[in-house]
Amino acid sequence: MDAILELKNVTKIFGSGHNVVSAMDDISLRLDADKPGIITVAGESGSGKTTMGNMVLGFLNPTSGKVMYKGNDIAKMSSKQRFIFHKEVQAVFQDPFAAYNPFYIVDRILELPLTQYKLGKSASEKKEMIHNALQLVGLRPAEVLGRYPHQLSGGQRQRIVVARALLLRPSLLVADEPVSMVDASLRANLLESIRKLNRDLRISVLYITHDLTTAYHISDAIMILYRGSVVEAGNEEKVIKNPSHPYTRLLIDSIPWPDITMQWGKEPLIEPSDAAMQRLIMGGSQICKFAPRCPNVMEQCWNQRPPLYRVDPDRVAACFLYQGGDVMPGEAMGDLFDGLIA
Ligand SMILES: Nc1ncnc2c1ncn2[C@@H]1O[C@H](COP(=O)(O)OP(=O)(O)OP(=O)(O)O)[C@@H](O)[C@H]1O
Ligand SMILES: [Mg+2]
């Protein structure tokens, strides 16, 4: 089975000397070409989500490990492979219009990628492609064409960006906080259209968010990051409804859920002491990164990095609370996710 996207033990370290940040720490995942799925990557600010997205888009190279697109190492692609890669892997960011020329009307913004990739033989064919893409994201062409970005609502703008990505018929969409700028009703709507694109057009999606309420319902599998490391991953419903890692519990407890009966009560949010943070810095890779904030911390957590324990057949957690369970090597994350995508 061919992988459309594969991360193999990817680590990204920024800075040098005393100023080192491990933004991604030995992360693996896989999305197969014949089973397009939606994988959510979640975690608080600074957990390494955008770093992962940028790595998948080829904007950053890993410090170690490999990011492969259709079997090719992104860092080593030829310029021809890279050109095709940039067409097939599209991004939707929080406020992507910041990157567009505000003096271009929407029509021009949508025509540019068609011209760049020589898609659409005639002007009328291009027009038809643009209309189709707009309709796919639930926009009426007459409502948005001929307008400048600032004349559109945030939700319309965000849809235009998805439409623009669709024009290139991507096989993979990297969506980094694509809905955080739009209001709640539009959010659900836009996420539903991303889900539809995944199902109907068979586009794989890497969905990056700090907001677990939006991850729920749309993703097939979820990965929770804390300071660049996977703390919990697997079946989205299990992770969200019944989190096993103390960090995931904190993350979920902090959400004002409207309708889900949560199994866990409010956990106290621990502000780490200076001494605990010092221990974390001194501990390096021989410590659980979450120990300073963990309500369940044990002595062992200060001396050893917990491996990924299988909590369920389709979910793992990096926590000694599950000691005694089977240990899953990080590289097996790809298989775990693969099993979750129908
Ligand atoms: N170019 C860079 N140089 C140095 N450090 C960086 C760089 N990019 C990111 N970092 C650091 O890497 C860590 C992860 O950053 P990243 O942007 O991936 O987080 P994030 O999970 O996307 O956060 P947010 O939810 O705020 O967008 C942070 O500590 C950040 O300060
Ligand atoms: Mg980010």
XYZ file of C-alpha atoms and ligand atoms in Angstrom:
374
model
C 0.000 0.000 0.000
C 1.461 3.366 -0.997
C 1.602 6.158 1.504
C 0.619 9.575 0.305
C 2.280 11.063 3.353
C 4.667 9.445 5.746
C 6.605 10.936 8.634
C 9.336 8.662 9.897
C 10.794 9.496 13.313
C 10.774 13.212 12.547
C 12.537 15.540 14.953
C 12.841 19.291 14.538
C 15.117 21.294 16.780
C 15.208 25.080 16.596
C 18.004 27.225 17.961
C 21.341 26.281 19.414
C 23.290 26.283 22.686
C 21.101 27.090 25.697
C 18.311 28.253 23.448
C 17.170 24.976 22.011
C 13.532 24.090 21.371
C 12.568 20.609 20.378
C 9.468 21.532 18.363
C 8.920 17.980 17.109
C 10.309 14.995 18.889
C 10.490 11.650 17.095
C 7.096 11.771 15.406
C 5.807 9.235 12.912
C 2.540 9.031 11.026
C 1.173 7.758 7.744
C -1.742 8.430 5.436
C -2.294 5.868 2.711
C -3.089 6.898 -0.824
C -5.984 4.517 -1.328
C -7.663 5.376 1.992
C -7.941 9.139 2.226
C -8.466 10.105 5.839
C -8.499 13.070 8.166
C -5.876 13.083 10.884
C -6.121 15.758 13.544
C -3.031 17.077 15.249
C -3.962 18.912 18.432
C -2.242 20.491 21.398
C -1.821 23.804 23.147
C 0.054 26.774 21.748
C 3.706 25.973 21.088
C 3.209 22.201 21.003
C 4.669 21.918 17.503
C 1.558 21.704 15.328
C 2.491 24.398 12.805
C 6.046 23.082 12.718
C 4.626 19.727 11.653
C 2.413 21.384 9.020
C 5.345 23.386 7.656
C 7.419 20.269 7.479
C 4.711 18.427 5.526
C 4.438 21.375 3.140
C 8.187 21.272 2.554
C 8.792 24.714 4.111
C 11.038 23.242 6.794
C 13.430 20.306 6.753
C 13.586 17.895 9.679
C 16.646 17.908 11.935
C 16.444 14.132 11.784
C 14.007 11.622 10.322
C 12.198 11.812 7.005
C 9.048 13.354 5.579
C 7.977 11.440 2.490
C 5.348 12.330 -0.079
C 4.316 9.446 -2.335
C 7.498 7.640 -1.395
C 9.850 10.569 -2.080
C 11.772 12.351 0.648
C 10.483 15.931 0.447
C 13.887 17.332 1.393
C 15.485 15.596 -1.591
C 12.951 16.179 -4.356
C 14.085 17.356 -7.770
C 12.672 20.710 -8.889
C 10.243 18.909 -11.190
C 9.010 16.656 -8.355
C 8.743 19.711 -6.120
C 6.624 21.572 -8.661
C 4.137 18.695 -8.761
C 4.331 18.329 -4.976
C 3.380 22.008 -4.519
C 0.363 21.469 -6.733
C -0.803 18.276 -5.062
C -0.261 19.354 -1.463
C -2.272 22.436 -0.636
C -2.456 24.500 2.530
C -5.276 26.316 4.264
C -4.097 28.607 7.056
C -5.778 30.678 9.701
C -5.771 33.931 7.739
C -4.332 33.059 4.391
C -5.575 36.207 2.758
C -2.797 38.007 4.553
C -0.587 36.407 1.920
C -2.669 37.511 -1.055
C -2.526 40.765 -2.887
C -5.410 42.846 -1.509
C -5.668 44.653 -4.854
C -6.598 41.479 -6.720
C -10.226 40.584 -7.085
C -11.255 37.055 -6.161
C -11.388 36.035 -9.837
C -7.724 36.855 -10.262
C -6.760 35.094 -7.032
C -8.449 31.964 -8.339
C -7.104 32.224 -11.891
C -3.476 32.545 -10.862
C -2.948 28.933 -9.763
C -4.684 27.713 -12.940
C -2.278 29.744 -15.036
C 0.701 28.676 -12.982
C -0.094 25.004 -13.449
C -1.463 25.386 -16.992
C -4.866 24.009 -16.038
C -7.973 24.756 -18.096
C -7.476 25.029 -21.834
C -9.666 28.033 -22.524
C -11.000 31.020 -20.615
C -14.422 29.403 -20.476
C -13.001 26.149 -19.145
C -11.128 28.068 -16.432
C -14.312 29.891 -15.551
C -16.163 26.635 -15.249
C -13.446 25.175 -13.000
C -13.638 28.228 -10.749
C -17.432 28.036 -10.538
C -17.260 24.331 -9.681
C -14.665 24.887 -6.961
C -16.714 27.700 -5.417
C -19.831 25.580 -5.420
C -17.975 22.694 -3.801
C -17.267 24.874 -0.773
C -20.804 26.181 -0.664
C -20.252 29.614 -2.228
C -22.406 31.121 -4.927
C -20.039 32.425 -7.627
C -22.160 35.534 -8.199
C -21.773 36.451 -4.550
C -17.995 36.492 -4.482
C -16.640 36.967 -7.996
C -15.713 40.515 -8.936
C -15.047 41.401 -5.302
C -11.913 42.224 -3.366
C -10.966 40.105 -0.328
C -11.853 42.915 2.100
C -15.376 42.989 0.674
C -15.990 39.431 1.833
C -16.777 38.043 5.256
C -14.159 36.027 7.132
C -16.088 32.841 6.432
C -16.362 33.621 2.711
C -12.661 34.409 2.546
C -11.797 31.168 4.234
C -13.976 29.265 1.752
C -12.266 31.003 -1.161
C -8.986 29.710 0.148
C -10.326 26.176 0.277
C -11.759 26.646 -3.243
C -8.390 27.872 -4.461
C -6.718 24.797 -3.006
C -9.333 22.574 -4.679
C -8.753 24.061 -8.111
C -5.398 22.331 -8.155
C -7.054 18.985 -7.406
C -4.802 18.288 -4.447
C -4.345 14.863 -2.944
C -3.431 16.266 0.459
C -4.715 19.303 2.307
C -2.826 20.717 5.278
C -5.332 22.786 7.228
C -3.683 24.746 10.066
C -6.370 26.311 12.280
C -8.537 26.873 9.190
C -11.618 27.868 11.161
C -10.310 29.766 14.137
C -11.175 33.108 12.524
C -14.787 32.296 11.761
C -17.789 32.165 14.061
C -19.180 28.979 15.523
C -21.966 28.327 13.005
C -19.691 28.856 10.026
C -17.036 26.782 11.671
C -19.204 23.670 11.675
C -20.227 24.419 8.118
C -16.707 24.858 6.819
C -15.502 21.753 8.618
C -18.367 19.836 7.099
C -17.257 20.948 3.650
C -13.720 19.793 4.386
C -15.153 16.435 5.450
C -17.146 16.293 2.222
C -14.049 17.001 0.138
C -12.307 14.186 1.930
C -15.143 11.756 1.217
C -16.252 12.834 -2.256
C -12.989 14.007 -3.814
C -10.851 11.560 -1.807
C -8.518 14.234 -0.474
C -6.462 13.345 2.599
C -6.390 16.006 5.293
C -3.957 16.884 8.039
C -6.108 18.984 10.313
C -4.173 21.096 12.806
C -6.013 22.693 15.690
C -5.794 23.694 19.328
C -9.560 23.325 19.542
C -10.706 19.791 20.223
C -14.373 20.633 19.771
C -13.723 21.106 16.064
C -11.666 17.916 15.821
C -14.529 15.903 17.151
C -16.822 14.603 14.354
C -14.508 15.352 11.443
C -11.389 13.313 12.067
C -10.668 9.626 11.720
C -7.729 9.666 14.076
C -6.117 12.136 16.420
C -2.635 12.879 17.729
C -2.197 15.010 20.836
C 1.121 16.809 21.104
C 2.746 18.288 24.174
C 6.014 20.177 23.723
C 6.682 18.393 20.461
C 5.974 14.861 21.707
C 2.987 12.597 21.216
C 1.233 12.160 24.556
C -1.828 10.329 23.257
C -2.978 9.164 19.846
C -5.467 6.938 18.122
C -9.228 6.605 17.919
C -10.629 10.131 17.973
C -13.784 9.287 19.863
C -11.958 7.415 22.623
C -9.309 10.108 23.011
C -11.869 12.891 23.254
C -14.647 11.185 25.194
C -12.443 9.176 27.488
C -8.941 10.655 27.500
C -6.269 8.514 29.100
C -3.261 10.834 29.348
C -3.406 13.390 32.200
C -2.566 16.140 29.687
C -5.386 15.163 27.337
C -7.725 15.182 30.338
C -6.641 18.702 31.203
C -7.055 19.797 27.612
C -10.533 18.321 27.414
C -11.592 19.486 30.847
C -10.806 23.035 29.842
C -13.417 22.924 27.061
C -16.953 24.062 27.807
C -18.621 21.076 26.150
C -22.252 21.659 25.365
C -23.481 18.115 25.111
C -20.961 15.442 25.829
C -21.158 13.733 29.199
C -17.572 13.732 30.250
C -16.250 10.859 32.250
C -13.610 12.909 34.014
C -14.234 15.581 36.583
C -12.327 18.821 36.678
C -8.645 18.191 37.146
C -6.667 20.875 38.902
C -4.513 22.898 36.527
C -1.042 22.767 37.965
C 1.219 25.723 37.397
C 4.691 24.226 37.451
C 7.044 25.514 40.125
C 10.418 26.936 39.127
C 12.068 23.953 40.746
C 9.936 21.572 38.665
C 10.786 23.436 35.454
C 14.458 23.301 36.385
C 14.164 19.543 36.809
C 12.552 19.353 33.392
C 15.388 21.283 31.767
C 18.036 19.251 33.562
C 16.255 15.962 32.848
C 16.557 16.315 29.069
C 15.226 13.250 27.320
C 15.248 11.251 30.574
C 12.091 12.796 31.933
C 8.405 12.970 31.096
C 7.927 16.472 29.658
C 4.547 16.761 31.323
C 5.821 15.853 34.814
C 5.980 19.463 36.112
C 2.274 20.001 35.383
C 0.937 16.518 35.912
C -1.620 15.879 38.662
C -0.674 12.173 38.606
C 3.109 12.607 38.596
C 5.129 9.746 40.105
C 8.823 9.615 41.018
C 9.545 7.500 37.967
C 8.306 10.271 35.659
C 11.270 12.426 36.687
C 13.793 9.773 35.701
C 12.467 8.213 32.540
C 10.587 9.243 29.393
C 7.443 7.111 29.199
C 7.073 5.058 26.017
C 3.761 4.774 24.146
C 1.608 2.254 25.985
C -1.339 0.652 24.272
C -4.354 1.685 26.331
C -6.762 0.141 23.818
C -6.090 -1.769 20.610
C -6.559 1.508 18.732
C -5.127 4.086 21.130
C -1.812 4.759 22.865
C -0.704 7.046 25.667
C 2.806 8.041 26.713
C 2.221 7.706 30.446
C 3.452 5.403 33.209
C -0.105 5.109 34.510
C -0.468 2.446 31.805
C 2.718 0.632 32.659
C 2.333 -3.085 32.215
C 0.481 -2.652 28.946
C 2.116 -3.373 25.605
C 4.621 -0.786 24.448
C 4.163 0.473 20.895
C 7.253 1.699 19.077
C 6.780 5.257 17.746
C 7.259 4.041 14.162
C 4.102 1.937 14.511
C 1.976 5.107 14.670
C 1.465 4.872 10.907
C -0.114 1.413 11.243
C -2.216 2.544 14.187
C -3.658 5.434 12.153
C -4.043 3.309 9.072
C -6.240 0.911 11.019
C -8.516 3.800 12.000
C -9.205 5.079 8.510
C -12.029 3.230 6.830
N 11.460 29.391 13.209
C 11.529 29.121 14.520
N 12.633 29.402 15.228
C 12.737 29.105 16.542
N 11.744 28.506 17.247
C 10.611 28.201 16.598
C 10.438 28.497 15.197
N 9.200 28.077 14.820
C 8.626 27.564 15.931
N 9.471 27.634 16.989
C 9.202 27.125 18.352
O 8.791 25.776 18.235
C 7.741 25.486 19.132
C 6.536 24.987 18.374
O 5.995 26.063 17.601
P 4.728 25.878 16.649
O 4.532 27.120 15.902
O 4.920 24.626 15.859
O 3.565 25.669 17.714
P 1.981 25.518 17.494
O 1.618 24.233 18.158
O 1.643 25.671 16.071
O 1.409 26.728 18.370
P 0.109 27.676 18.088
O -1.073 26.902 18.586
O 0.399 28.859 18.959
O 0.051 28.000 16.644
C 7.493 26.775 19.922
O 8.208 26.690 21.132
C 8.062 27.844 19.016
O 8.490 28.943 19.773
Mg 0.452 27.058 15.025
